[in-house]
Tab-separated table of C-alpha atoms in Angstrom:
chain	number	residue	atom	x	y	z
A	1	MET	CA	-8.471	20.738	23.186
A	2	THR	CA	-10.527	17.109	21.931
A	3	GLN	CA	-12.283	16.610	18.716
A	4	ARG	CA	-15.286	17.262	20.745
A	5	GLU	CA	-14.742	20.124	22.307
A	6	TYR	CA	-13.402	21.713	19.572
A	7	GLN	CA	-16.338	21.099	17.270
A	8	LYS	CA	-18.565	22.001	19.504
A	9	LEU	CA	-16.188	25.957	19.504
A	10	ALA	CA	-16.392	25.858	15.700
A	11	ALA	CA	-20.161	25.242	16.180
A	12	ARG	CA	-20.509	28.233	18.341
A	13	LYS	CA	-18.630	30.616	16.100
A	14	ARG	CA	-20.768	29.713	12.931
A	15	PRO	CA	-22.420	32.319	11.963
A	16	ALA	CA	-26.099	31.699	11.878
A	17	SER	CA	-28.096	31.359	8.042
A	18	PRO	CA	-30.342	34.368	8.185
A	19	VAL	CA	-33.647	32.207	7.943
A	20	ALA	CA	-35.993	35.182	8.043
A	21	ALA	CA	-35.003	36.925	5.219
A	22	ASP	CA	-34.698	32.878	3.520
A	23	CYS	CA	-37.987	32.146	4.382
A	24	ALA	CA	-38.833	35.148	3.097
A	25	TRP	CA	-37.238	34.855	-0.483
A	26	ALA	CA	-38.437	31.469	-0.686
A	27	PHE	CA	-42.125	31.944	0.416
A	28	CYS	CA	-42.420	34.988	-2.252
A	29	VAL	CA	-40.590	33.731	-5.199
A	30	GLY	CA	-42.145	30.264	-4.881
A	31	GLY	CA	-45.579	31.615	-4.548
A	32	LEU	CA	-44.820	33.514	-7.140
A	33	LEU	CA	-44.013	30.623	-9.492
A	34	CYS	CA	-47.105	28.658	-8.404
A	35	ALA	CA	-49.237	31.632	-8.893
A	36	ALA	CA	-47.658	31.736	-12.558
A	37	GLY	CA	-48.328	27.791	-13.432
A	38	GLN	CA	-51.717	28.461	-12.161
A	39	LEU	CA	-52.183	31.633	-14.420
A	40	SER	CA	-51.388	29.688	-17.261
A	41	ALA	CA	-52.960	26.726	-16.596
A	42	ASP	CA	-55.957	29.066	-16.251
A	43	LEU	CA	-55.383	30.802	-19.541
A	44	LEU	CA	-54.993	27.879	-21.295
A	45	ARG	CA	-58.374	26.661	-19.912
A	46	GLN	CA	-60.231	29.525	-20.858
A	47	ALA	CA	-58.808	29.410	-24.340
A	48	GLY	CA	-60.506	25.993	-24.978
A	49	MET	CA	-57.305	23.372	-23.709
A	50	PRO	CA	-59.155	20.554	-21.264
A	51	LEU	CA	-58.142	20.760	-17.492
A	52	PRO	CA	-55.699	17.912	-17.997
A	53	GLN	CA	-53.692	19.318	-20.742
A	54	ALA	CA	-53.691	22.794	-19.076
A	55	ARG	CA	-52.231	21.665	-16.350
A	56	LEU	CA	-49.211	19.380	-18.193
A	57	THR	CA	-49.071	22.479	-20.434
A	58	ALA	CA	-48.363	24.828	-17.702
A	59	SER	CA	-45.456	22.207	-16.028
A	60	LEU	CA	-44.379	22.412	-19.504
A	61	ILE	CA	-43.809	26.498	-19.419
A	62	LEU	CA	-42.291	26.934	-16.464
A	63	VAL	CA	-39.577	23.813	-17.385
A	64	THR	CA	-39.057	26.279	-20.938
A	65	PHE	CA	-38.367	29.249	-18.886
A	66	SER	CA	-36.650	27.708	-16.019
A	67	VAL	CA	-34.218	26.493	-18.902
A	68	LEU	CA	-34.119	29.507	-20.463
A	69	ALA	CA	-32.888	31.406	-17.543
A	70	THR	CA	-30.218	28.650	-16.519
A	71	VAL	CA	-28.917	29.590	-20.440
A	72	LEU	CA	-28.963	32.720	-20.264
A	73	HIS	CA	-27.346	32.945	-16.543
A	74	VAL	CA	-29.960	34.287	-14.765
A	75	TYR	CA	-31.134	30.755	-12.666
A	76	ASP	CA	-28.256	30.517	-10.515
A	77	ASP	CA	-28.010	34.611	-9.386
A	78	VAL	CA	-31.907	34.188	-8.255
A	79	GLY	CA	-31.565	31.045	-7.026
A	80	ARG	CA	-28.791	32.091	-4.746
A	81	ARG	CA	-31.444	34.315	-2.685
A	82	ALA	CA	-34.384	32.257	-3.605
A	83	GLY	CA	-33.307	28.909	-2.140
A	84	ALA	CA	-36.153	26.549	-2.088
A	85	GLY	CA	-38.645	29.072	-3.368
A	86	LEU	CA	-37.226	27.938	-6.249
A	87	SER	CA	-35.749	24.671	-6.152
A	88	VAL	CA	-38.291	22.766	-4.461
A	89	PRO	CA	-40.953	23.678	-7.642
A	90	ILE	CA	-40.933	21.924	-11.348
A	91	THR	CA	-38.430	24.816	-11.685
A	92	GLY	CA	-35.678	23.478	-9.807
A	93	PHE	CA	-35.513	20.083	-11.468
A	94	ALA	CA	-35.889	21.306	-14.648
A	95	ASN	CA	-32.861	24.130	-13.791
A	96	SER	CA	-30.647	20.762	-11.847
A	97	ILE	CA	-31.354	18.683	-15.315
A	98	ALA	CA	-30.120	21.827	-17.785
A	99	ALA	CA	-27.073	22.836	-15.454
A	100	ALA	CA	-25.151	19.645	-15.480
A	101	ALA	CA	-25.969	19.189	-19.191
A	102	ILE	CA	-24.173	22.848	-20.107
A	103	GLU	CA	-21.657	21.878	-17.765
A	104	PHE	CA	-20.332	18.773	-18.393
A	105	LYS	CA	-20.363	19.095	-22.343
A	106	SER	CA	-16.544	19.960	-22.334
A	107	GLU	CA	-16.508	16.296	-21.695
A	108	GLY	CA	-18.237	15.221	-24.585
A	109	LEU	CA	-21.738	14.445	-25.604
A	110	VAL	CA	-21.809	10.963	-24.301
A	111	LEU	CA	-19.386	10.646	-21.191
A	112	GLY	CA	-19.508	14.384	-20.772
A	113	MET	CA	-23.442	15.714	-21.568
A	114	ALA	CA	-25.631	12.543	-21.525
A	115	ALA	CA	-23.467	10.739	-18.514
A	116	LYS	CA	-24.158	13.809	-16.103
A	117	MET	CA	-27.045	15.382	-17.139
A	118	PHE	CA	-28.498	13.444	-14.282
A	119	VAL	CA	-26.255	14.060	-11.955
A	120	ILE	CA	-28.062	16.318	-9.255
A	121	ALA	CA	-31.634	14.722	-10.716
A	122	GLY	CA	-30.867	11.609	-11.125
A	123	PRO	CA	-31.990	10.734	-7.251
A	124	VAL	CA	-35.023	12.632	-7.451
A	125	LEU	CA	-36.121	10.039	-10.375
A	126	VAL	CA	-34.763	6.840	-8.596
A	127	TYR	CA	-35.997	7.519	-5.523
A	128	GLY	CA	-38.995	8.715	-7.178
A	129	MET	CA	-39.717	5.914	-9.215
A	130	ALA	CA	-39.100	3.983	-6.431
A	131	ALA	CA	-41.600	6.006	-3.862
A	132	SER	CA	-44.298	5.105	-6.279
A	133	VAL	CA	-43.770	2.018	-7.216
A	134	LEU	CA	-43.830	0.803	-3.419
A	135	TYR	CA	-46.949	3.275	-2.906
A	136	GLY	CA	-48.622	1.673	-5.836
A	137	LEU	CA	-47.762	-1.592	-4.345
A	138	ILE	CA	-49.518	-0.796	-0.829
A	139	TYR	CA	-53.088	0.621	-2.925
A	140	TRP	CA	-53.088	-2.838	-4.174
A	141	VAL	CA	-52.817	-4.689	-1.293
A	142	VAL	CA	-55.132	-2.363	0.092
A	143	GLY	CA	-57.153	-2.612	-2.716
A	144	LEU	CA	-57.818	-6.563	-1.998
A	145	PHE	CA	-59.689	-6.340	0.955
B	1	MET	CA	22.452	25.299	3.526
B	2	PRO	CA	19.111	24.321	5.462
B	3	GLU	CA	19.655	23.868	8.738
B	4	ARG	CA	16.869	22.394	10.781
B	5	LYS	CA	15.878	24.477	13.918
B	6	GLY	CA	14.166	22.732	16.840
B	7	GLN	CA	11.349	19.951	15.819
B	8	HIS	CA	10.254	21.318	12.102
B	9	THR	CA	11.598	24.501	11.063
B	10	VAL	CA	14.445	24.981	8.577
B	11	LEU	CA	16.198	28.342	8.479
B	12	PHE	CA	17.511	28.940	5.372
B	13	SER	CA	21.622	30.716	6.206
B	14	SER	CA	21.936	32.156	2.254
B	15	ARG	CA	18.596	33.942	2.435
B	16	PRO	CA	17.089	32.920	-0.682
B	17	THR	CA	15.604	36.194	-2.431
B	18	ILE	CA	12.227	36.725	-4.037
B	19	LEU	CA	13.918	37.818	-7.436
B	20	GLY	CA	10.640	38.500	-9.561
B	21	ALA	CA	6.897	37.223	-8.775
B	22	ALA	CA	3.562	38.289	-10.129
B	23	ALA	CA	-0.280	37.691	-9.293
B	24	VAL	CA	-2.294	37.535	-12.082
B	25	VAL	CA	-6.643	37.216	-11.680
B	26	GLY	CA	-9.823	37.008	-12.815
B	27	LYS	CA	-12.867	40.224	-13.108
B	28	LYS	CA	-14.042	39.429	-9.704
B	29	GLU	CA	-10.743	39.556	-7.544
B	30	GLY	CA	-9.802	42.788	-9.876
B	31	GLU	CA	-13.028	44.309	-8.528
B	32	GLY	CA	-11.539	43.257	-5.127
B	33	PRO	CA	-9.634	45.974	-2.164
B	34	LEU	CA	-6.272	44.790	-4.433
B	35	GLY	CA	-7.512	45.473	-7.230
B	36	PRO	CA	-5.086	47.750	-8.331
B	37	GLN	CA	-2.326	45.853	-7.011
B	38	PHE	CA	-2.251	42.904	-9.685
B	39	ASP	CA	-0.189	42.198	-12.100
B	40	ARG	CA	-2.803	41.181	-15.212
B	41	VAL	CA	-6.731	41.219	-14.479
B	42	PHE	CA	-8.035	38.816	-16.757
B	43	GLU	CA	-11.931	40.564	-17.692
B	44	ASP	CA	-12.535	37.169	-19.593
B	45	THR	CA	-12.120	34.455	-17.130
B	46	THR	CA	-11.587	31.630	-19.711
B	47	LEU	CA	-8.630	33.530	-20.918
B	48	GLY	CA	-10.036	32.764	-24.754
B	49	ALA	CA	-9.918	28.314	-23.581
B	50	LYS	CA	-12.688	26.242	-24.442
B	51	THR	CA	-12.312	24.572	-20.495
B	52	TRP	CA	-12.404	26.683	-17.279
B	53	GLU	CA	-9.584	24.041	-16.761
B	54	GLN	CA	-7.968	25.376	-19.571
B	55	ALA	CA	-8.633	28.336	-18.574
B	56	GLU	CA	-6.302	28.073	-15.361
B	57	SER	CA	-3.612	26.864	-16.834
B	58	ALA	CA	-3.503	29.508	-19.278
B	59	LEU	CA	-3.949	31.829	-15.919
B	60	GLN	CA	-1.245	29.505	-14.378
B	61	ARG	CA	1.225	30.208	-17.270
B	62	GLU	CA	0.691	33.982	-17.307
B	63	ALA	CA	2.141	34.179	-13.689
B	64	ALA	CA	5.025	31.855	-13.632
B	65	THR	CA	5.933	33.387	-17.245
B	66	LEU	CA	5.503	37.185	-16.000
B	67	ALA	CA	7.193	36.533	-12.540
B	68	ILE	CA	10.188	34.730	-14.925
B	69	GLN	CA	10.485	38.078	-16.770
B	70	LYS	CA	10.128	40.445	-13.918
B	71	ALA	CA	13.495	38.455	-12.279
B	72	GLY	CA	14.702	38.687	-15.799
B	73	PHE	CA	15.273	35.782	-16.692
B	74	VAL	CA	14.241	33.687	-19.584
B	75	PRO	CA	12.217	29.948	-18.609
B	76	SER	CA	15.458	27.684	-19.864
B	77	GLN	CA	17.313	29.420	-16.705
B	78	ILE	CA	15.258	28.524	-14.689
B	79	HIS	CA	16.456	25.616	-12.693
B	80	PHE	CA	13.370	23.607	-10.978
B	81	LEU	CA	9.755	24.671	-11.300
B	82	PHE	CA	7.530	23.427	-7.944
B	83	ALA	CA	3.861	24.049	-8.961
B	84	GLY	CA	0.387	22.408	-8.168
B	85	ASP	CA	-3.257	23.645	-7.906
B	86	LEU	CA	-6.484	21.754	-7.036
B	87	LEU	CA	-7.953	20.309	-9.691
B	88	ASN	CA	-7.349	15.960	-10.133
B	89	GLN	CA	-3.829	15.080	-10.407
B	90	CYS	CA	-2.756	18.720	-10.758
B	91	ILE	CA	-3.428	19.526	-14.066
B	92	ALA	CA	-3.867	22.862	-14.289
B	93	SER	CA	0.252	22.951	-13.689
B	94	THR	CA	1.412	20.309	-15.667
B	95	PHE	CA	-0.829	21.303	-18.585
B	96	GLY	CA	-0.159	25.296	-17.750
B	97	LEU	CA	3.272	25.033	-17.465
B	98	ARG	CA	4.425	22.002	-20.014
B	99	GLU	CA	5.583	24.517	-22.896
B	100	LEU	CA	7.771	26.205	-20.675
B	101	GLY	CA	10.700	23.173	-20.785
B	102	ILE	CA	11.385	23.415	-17.150
B	103	PRO	CA	11.449	20.542	-15.221
B	104	LEU	CA	8.490	20.492	-12.765
B	105	PHE	CA	8.212	19.390	-9.489
B	106	GLY	CA	4.598	18.731	-8.838
B	107	GLN	CA	3.164	19.849	-5.216
B	108	PHE	CA	-0.457	19.278	-3.598
B	109	GLY	CA	-1.398	21.094	-0.687
B	110	ALA	CA	-4.207	21.558	-1.259
B	111	CYS	CA	-4.493	25.685	-0.963
B	112	SER	CA	-1.250	26.020	1.696
B	113	THR	CA	-0.015	25.083	-1.994
B	114	MET	CA	2.148	28.865	-2.455
B	115	ALA	CA	3.504	28.890	0.711
B	116	GLN	CA	4.150	24.453	0.110
B	117	THR	CA	6.366	25.758	-2.985
B	118	MET	CA	7.936	28.485	-1.870
B	119	ALA	CA	9.326	26.730	0.539
B	120	MET	CA	10.484	23.584	-1.384
B	121	ALA	CA	11.942	26.119	-3.841
B	122	ALA	CA	13.533	27.958	-0.596
B	123	VAL	CA	15.250	24.637	0.116
B	124	PHE	CA	16.558	23.675	-3.026
B	125	VAL	CA	17.830	27.094	-3.612
B	126	ASP	CA	19.910	27.529	-0.011
B	127	SER	CA	20.801	23.759	-0.513
B	128	GLY	CA	23.214	24.864	-3.653
B	129	ALA	CA	20.811	22.529	-5.867
B	130	ALA	CA	19.638	24.899	-7.764
B	131	ASP	CA	20.377	28.776	-8.568
B	132	VAL	CA	17.193	29.849	-9.577
B	133	CYS	CA	13.436	28.304	-8.699
B	134	CYS	CA	9.995	28.576	-9.681
B	135	ALA	CA	6.817	28.297	-7.629
B	136	VAL	CA	3.586	28.534	-8.703
B	137	THR	CA	-0.265	27.493	-8.151
B	138	SER	CA	-3.550	28.531	-9.058
B	139	SER	CA	-7.354	28.280	-8.944
B	140	HIS	CA	-10.090	29.233	-10.768
B	141	PHE	CA	-13.704	29.576	-9.275
B	142	CYS	CA	-15.656	27.529	-11.964
B	143	ALA	CA	-12.991	24.303	-12.345
B	144	ALA	CA	-13.472	23.998	-8.751
B	145	GLU	CA	-17.263	24.921	-8.506
B	146	ARG	CA	-17.482	21.678	-10.702
B	147	GLN	CA	-15.265	19.230	-9.108
B	148	PHE	CA	-15.991	19.757	-5.602
B	149	ARG	CA	-19.508	21.423	-5.281
B	150	PHE	CA	-22.663	21.665	-8.027
B	151	PRO	CA	-22.712	22.985	-11.969
B	152	LEU	CA	-22.369	26.474	-12.123
B	153	GLU	CA	-25.747	27.282	-13.622
B	154	TYR	CA	-27.338	25.768	-10.755
B	155	GLY	CA	-29.814	27.457	-8.227
B	156	SER	CA	-28.082	26.356	-4.716
B	157	GLN	CA	-28.248	28.504	-2.170
B	158	ARG	CA	-24.318	29.011	-0.235
B	159	THR	CA	-24.191	28.854	3.588
B	160	PRO	CA	-22.561	32.022	5.305
B	161	THR	CA	-19.094	29.980	6.541
B	162	SER	CA	-18.854	28.619	2.507
B	163	GLN	CA	-16.236	30.535	0.482
B	164	TRP	CA	-15.411	31.734	-2.668
B	165	THR	CA	-12.556	30.218	-4.884
B	166	ALA	CA	-10.513	33.066	-5.687
B	167	THR	CA	-10.068	32.529	-9.803
B	168	ALA	CA	-6.439	33.745	-9.754
B	169	ALA	CA	-2.590	32.567	-9.787
B	170	GLY	CA	0.163	33.732	-8.464
B	171	ALA	CA	4.344	32.746	-8.873
B	172	ALA	CA	7.209	33.713	-6.870
B	173	VAL	CA	11.136	33.423	-8.369
B	174	VAL	CA	13.511	32.566	-5.855
B	175	GLY	CA	17.272	32.329	-6.011
B	176	ILE	CA	20.477	33.898	-4.539
B	177	GLY	CA	21.309	37.424	-4.024
B	178	GLY	CA	20.073	40.408	-5.403
B	179	LYS	CA	17.316	42.649	-4.682
B	180	GLY	CA	14.083	41.459	-2.915
B	181	VAL	CA	12.179	39.949	-0.259
B	182	ARG	CA	13.879	37.528	1.457
B	183	LEU	CA	12.862	33.778	3.038
B	184	ARG	CA	14.688	33.404	6.149
B	185	ALA	CA	12.829	30.180	7.599
B	186	ALA	CA	9.652	27.486	6.701
B	187	CYS	CA	8.086	25.053	8.618
B	188	GLY	CA	6.530	21.528	7.418
B	189	GLY	CA	2.661	21.369	8.240
B	190	ARG	CA	0.809	18.067	9.843
B	191	VAL	CA	-2.135	17.249	8.954
B	192	VAL	CA	-4.350	17.865	11.781
B	193	ASP	CA	-8.154	16.978	11.521
B	194	MET	CA	-10.371	17.849	14.538
B	195	GLY	CA	-13.533	16.327	12.975
B	196	VAL	CA	-15.435	18.944	11.061
B	197	THR	CA	-17.248	17.369	8.484
B	198	ASP	CA	-18.856	20.475	7.339
B	199	VAL	CA	-17.408	21.343	3.679
B	200	ASN	CA	-19.611	24.610	3.637
B	201	ASN	CA	-17.281	25.392	6.575
B	202	MET	CA	-13.665	24.717	5.387
B	203	GLY	CA	-12.174	27.594	7.634
B	204	ALA	CA	-13.330	25.700	10.658
B	205	ALA	CA	-11.698	22.890	8.942
B	206	MET	CA	-8.481	24.283	8.693
B	207	ALA	CA	-8.169	26.470	11.476
B	208	PRO	CA	-6.115	24.050	14.046
B	209	ALA	CA	-3.860	23.011	11.592
B	210	ALA	CA	-2.479	26.998	11.039
B	211	ALA	CA	-3.241	27.781	14.785
B	212	ASP	CA	-0.671	24.199	15.405
B	213	THR	CA	2.168	25.114	12.778
B	214	LEU	CA	2.130	28.465	14.225
B	215	ALA	CA	2.607	27.321	18.157
B	216	ARG	CA	5.435	24.758	16.594
B	217	PHE	CA	6.880	27.434	14.355
B	218	LEU	CA	7.407	30.370	17.330
B	219	THR	CA	8.589	27.090	19.509
B	220	ASP	CA	11.325	25.827	17.489
B	221	THR	CA	12.468	29.263	16.995
B	222	ARG	CA	11.917	30.164	20.439
B	223	THR	CA	10.298	33.905	19.102
B	224	VAL	CA	7.111	35.147	19.985
B	225	PRO	CA	4.015	36.436	17.335
B	226	ALA	CA	5.332	40.261	19.004
B	227	GLU	CA	8.631	40.106	16.554
B	228	TYR	CA	6.398	39.699	13.521
B	229	ASP	CA	4.752	42.585	11.900
B	230	LEU	CA	2.130	40.458	10.577
B	231	ILE	CA	1.241	37.093	10.669
B	232	LEU	CA	-1.372	35.779	7.487
B	233	THR	CA	-2.723	32.942	6.956
B	234	GLY	CA	-3.787	31.252	3.482
B	235	ASP	CA	-7.983	31.477	3.398
B	236	LEU	CA	-9.159	30.874	6.823
B	237	SER	CA	-11.560	33.471	6.199
B	238	ALA	CA	-14.371	34.861	8.580
B	239	ALA	CA	-14.872	32.200	10.607
B	240	GLY	CA	-11.345	29.872	10.577
B	241	ALA	CA	-9.974	33.172	11.486
B	242	GLU	CA	-12.291	33.856	14.375
B	243	LEU	CA	-11.080	30.216	15.275
B	244	PHE	CA	-7.032	30.803	14.737
B	245	CYS	CA	-7.930	33.428	17.183
B	246	GLU	CA	-9.059	31.787	19.787
B	247	LEU	CA	-7.408	28.630	19.144
B	248	THR	CA	-3.504	30.335	19.192
B	249	GLN	CA	-4.931	32.750	21.947
B	250	GLN	CA	-5.290	29.234	24.503
B	251	ARG	CA	-2.500	27.990	23.336
B	252	GLY	CA	-1.004	31.771	25.047
B	253	LEU	CA	-0.229	33.519	21.995
B	254	ARG	CA	-1.451	37.259	21.455
B	255	VAL	CA	-1.561	37.327	17.389
B	256	GLN	CA	-4.851	39.865	17.280
B	257	ASP	CA	-3.062	42.832	16.612
B	258	ARG	CA	-0.969	41.888	13.975
B	259	TYR	CA	-3.399	39.402	12.424
B	260	ASN	CA	-4.691	38.772	9.066
B	261	ASP	CA	-5.891	36.156	6.654
B	262	CYS	CA	-5.698	36.371	2.271
B	263	GLY	CA	-9.824	35.222	2.363
B	264	LEU	CA	-10.360	38.333	3.819
B	265	MET	CA	-8.207	40.859	1.841
B	266	LEU	CA	-8.736	39.755	-1.336
B	267	TYR	CA	-12.796	40.435	-1.326
B	268	ASP	CA	-14.537	43.328	0.118
B	269	ARG	CA	-17.234	40.788	1.628
B	270	ARG	CA	-20.097	43.579	2.133
B	271	THR	CA	-20.771	44.434	-1.468
B	272	GLN	CA	-19.204	41.243	-3.404
B	273	ASP	CA	-21.426	38.947	-2.277
B	274	VAL	CA	-18.045	36.093	-1.012
B	275	HIS	CA	-20.263	35.154	1.860
B	276	ALA	CA	-17.114	34.194	4.749
B	277	GLY	CA	-14.300	35.486	2.354
B	278	GLY	CA	-11.844	33.741	-0.707
B	279	SER	CA	-10.271	30.254	-1.221
B	280	GLY	CA	-8.167	28.567	-3.145
B	281	CYS	CA	-4.450	28.037	-3.748
B	282	GLY	CA	-4.949	31.556	-6.086
B	283	CYS	CA	-5.895	33.491	-2.778
B	284	SER	CA	-3.276	33.512	-1.099
B	285	ALA	CA	-0.580	33.164	-3.678
B	286	ALA	CA	-2.272	36.169	-5.526
B	287	VAL	CA	-2.167	38.270	-2.444
B	288	VAL	CA	1.363	37.299	-0.834
B	289	CYS	CA	2.869	37.728	-4.585
B	290	SER	CA	1.324	41.178	-4.824
B	291	HIS	CA	-0.442	43.314	-1.745
B	292	ILE	CA	2.282	41.637	0.382
B	293	LEU	CA	5.853	41.513	-1.077
B	294	ARG	CA	5.414	44.984	-1.962
B	295	GLU	CA	4.633	46.043	1.422
B	296	ILE	CA	7.357	44.484	2.597
B	297	GLY	CA	9.611	45.618	-0.316
B	298	ALA	CA	8.533	49.282	0.684
B	299	GLY	CA	9.196	48.887	3.912
B	300	ARG	CA	5.834	49.037	5.757
B	301	LEU	CA	6.242	45.335	6.667
B	302	HIS	CA	9.542	43.946	7.992
B	303	ARG	CA	8.512	40.533	8.687
B	304	VAL	CA	5.828	38.276	8.458
B	305	LEU	CA	4.699	35.183	8.897
B	306	PHE	CA	2.557	33.646	5.978
B	307	ILE	CA	1.060	30.708	6.768
B	308	GLY	CA	-0.839	29.158	3.841
B	309	THR	CA	-3.573	26.758	4.975
B	310	GLY	CA	-5.217	24.027	3.040
B	311	ALA	CA	-8.174	21.371	4.039
B	312	LEU	CA	-7.232	17.828	2.135
B	313	MET	CA	-10.338	16.443	1.384
B	314	SER	CA	-11.573	15.402	-1.859
B	315	PRO	CA	-15.192	14.692	-3.184
B	316	THR	CA	-15.259	10.909	-2.934
B	317	SER	CA	-13.827	11.280	0.586
B	318	CYS	CA	-16.647	14.250	2.233
B	319	GLN	CA	-19.337	11.671	-0.027
B	320	GLN	CA	-17.648	8.708	2.202
B	321	GLY	CA	-18.074	10.258	5.047
B	322	GLU	CA	-14.833	11.100	6.444
B	323	SER	CA	-13.830	14.329	7.846
B	324	ILE	CA	-11.835	17.223	6.680
B	325	PRO	CA	-8.137	17.219	8.068
B	326	GLY	CA	-6.143	20.669	7.414
B	327	ILE	CA	-2.756	21.117	6.836
B	328	ALA	CA	-0.482	24.554	7.159
B	329	HIS	CA	2.475	25.309	5.993
B	330	LEU	CA	4.611	28.213	7.206
B	331	VAL	CA	6.862	30.670	5.832
B	332	LEU	CA	8.732	33.598	7.392
B	333	LEU	CA	8.985	36.192	4.543
B	334	SER	CA	11.613	39.013	6.022
B	335	ASP	CA	13.036	42.080	3.822
B	336	ASP	CA	16.566	41.515	5.367
């Protein structure tokens, strides 16, 4: 049997992911998170906070809860089911940093925790910043004409 | 004296005996179907250690110490240790076993390590190079996760083919004479690479190696699967086990009616959320060093082909786009 034939066989025998259930979980959990964020922002607005600060504070509230859930060993259990519903919102970013910080503490505060804290979030930061620079350049060039 | 039969099979004429064996596991494995058969179940998977690596070392030390004790020896009476694990530089073995003061041959065969170390111990004992040897290996879910995948608390989703690294260790003390299960033969595994690159489907990467080793052993010994009560692979789990059956069938070997996989035996897949099943050196080590040896001892099984299966990748090789080669070592366990 050639490598190609075997890979075809292995692909045929591979059980498919439960896409419908995964999507339902992601939709519900992601939707709930966004609703919670919106609710926080609205409440803050009602309490008299200006809109930009209210939106920023709503994000901070979600980040805080995400880190707390990570520390309390709850986040990974929900994440296993919710998938992208939990990882795409800002909660996923917070979890990836907090989880790495906890995990690599055993290698020390400098070479472990601090150095490896961005092991998952790092690429998001690098390419996120690179993309924003590129976008800024395009925006600037277009503005010249 | 060990005698080579055919191309890659070694027969042990003195029929080395497993004089004592021990299997120690973590909480999840203790809750599985084989739970009551393990020598110790650690509810606290840190084992009181500060790091997961130290916890795995403690697990391995516990298995070796118990097996030596059950065989009626003290560590100074053991001539050589054969040990390995999944951690970089095999630190679970070297750090865990350092205080026993027994010469140690470090082994790396990924998850096939139990079969590999058993074979090495048998060769040493059968050749007269040693009177008593100990084969030991371990894996720890938390130590493996942080080395091969993501931080424990990271909320990632697993694929249906992903496996659960067992928190477990197994040890077997091999000597001459006495009562116990006999090691009759071993067949060395070749590195077989069918180009599988999915790290979440290691069963598929290892199945061709297992089928290759089984076919070579049967050719070398001129035997057929029907002459064995059980053909047991290490940790192919659901997807890999199916592929193994398919590959053996294509070679004209019928194994389905006498086949099982340690990765499918260690956990209850319906209730324990382990997806395709168990994996890791400790998976087959714990199943063989408890349930299988006990079944042979009780006369319910007579001749068992244990094929330890290993995926030989590292995080570096995977990130560099390399495929995942597999390896499978075979030992024949018998009641006579």
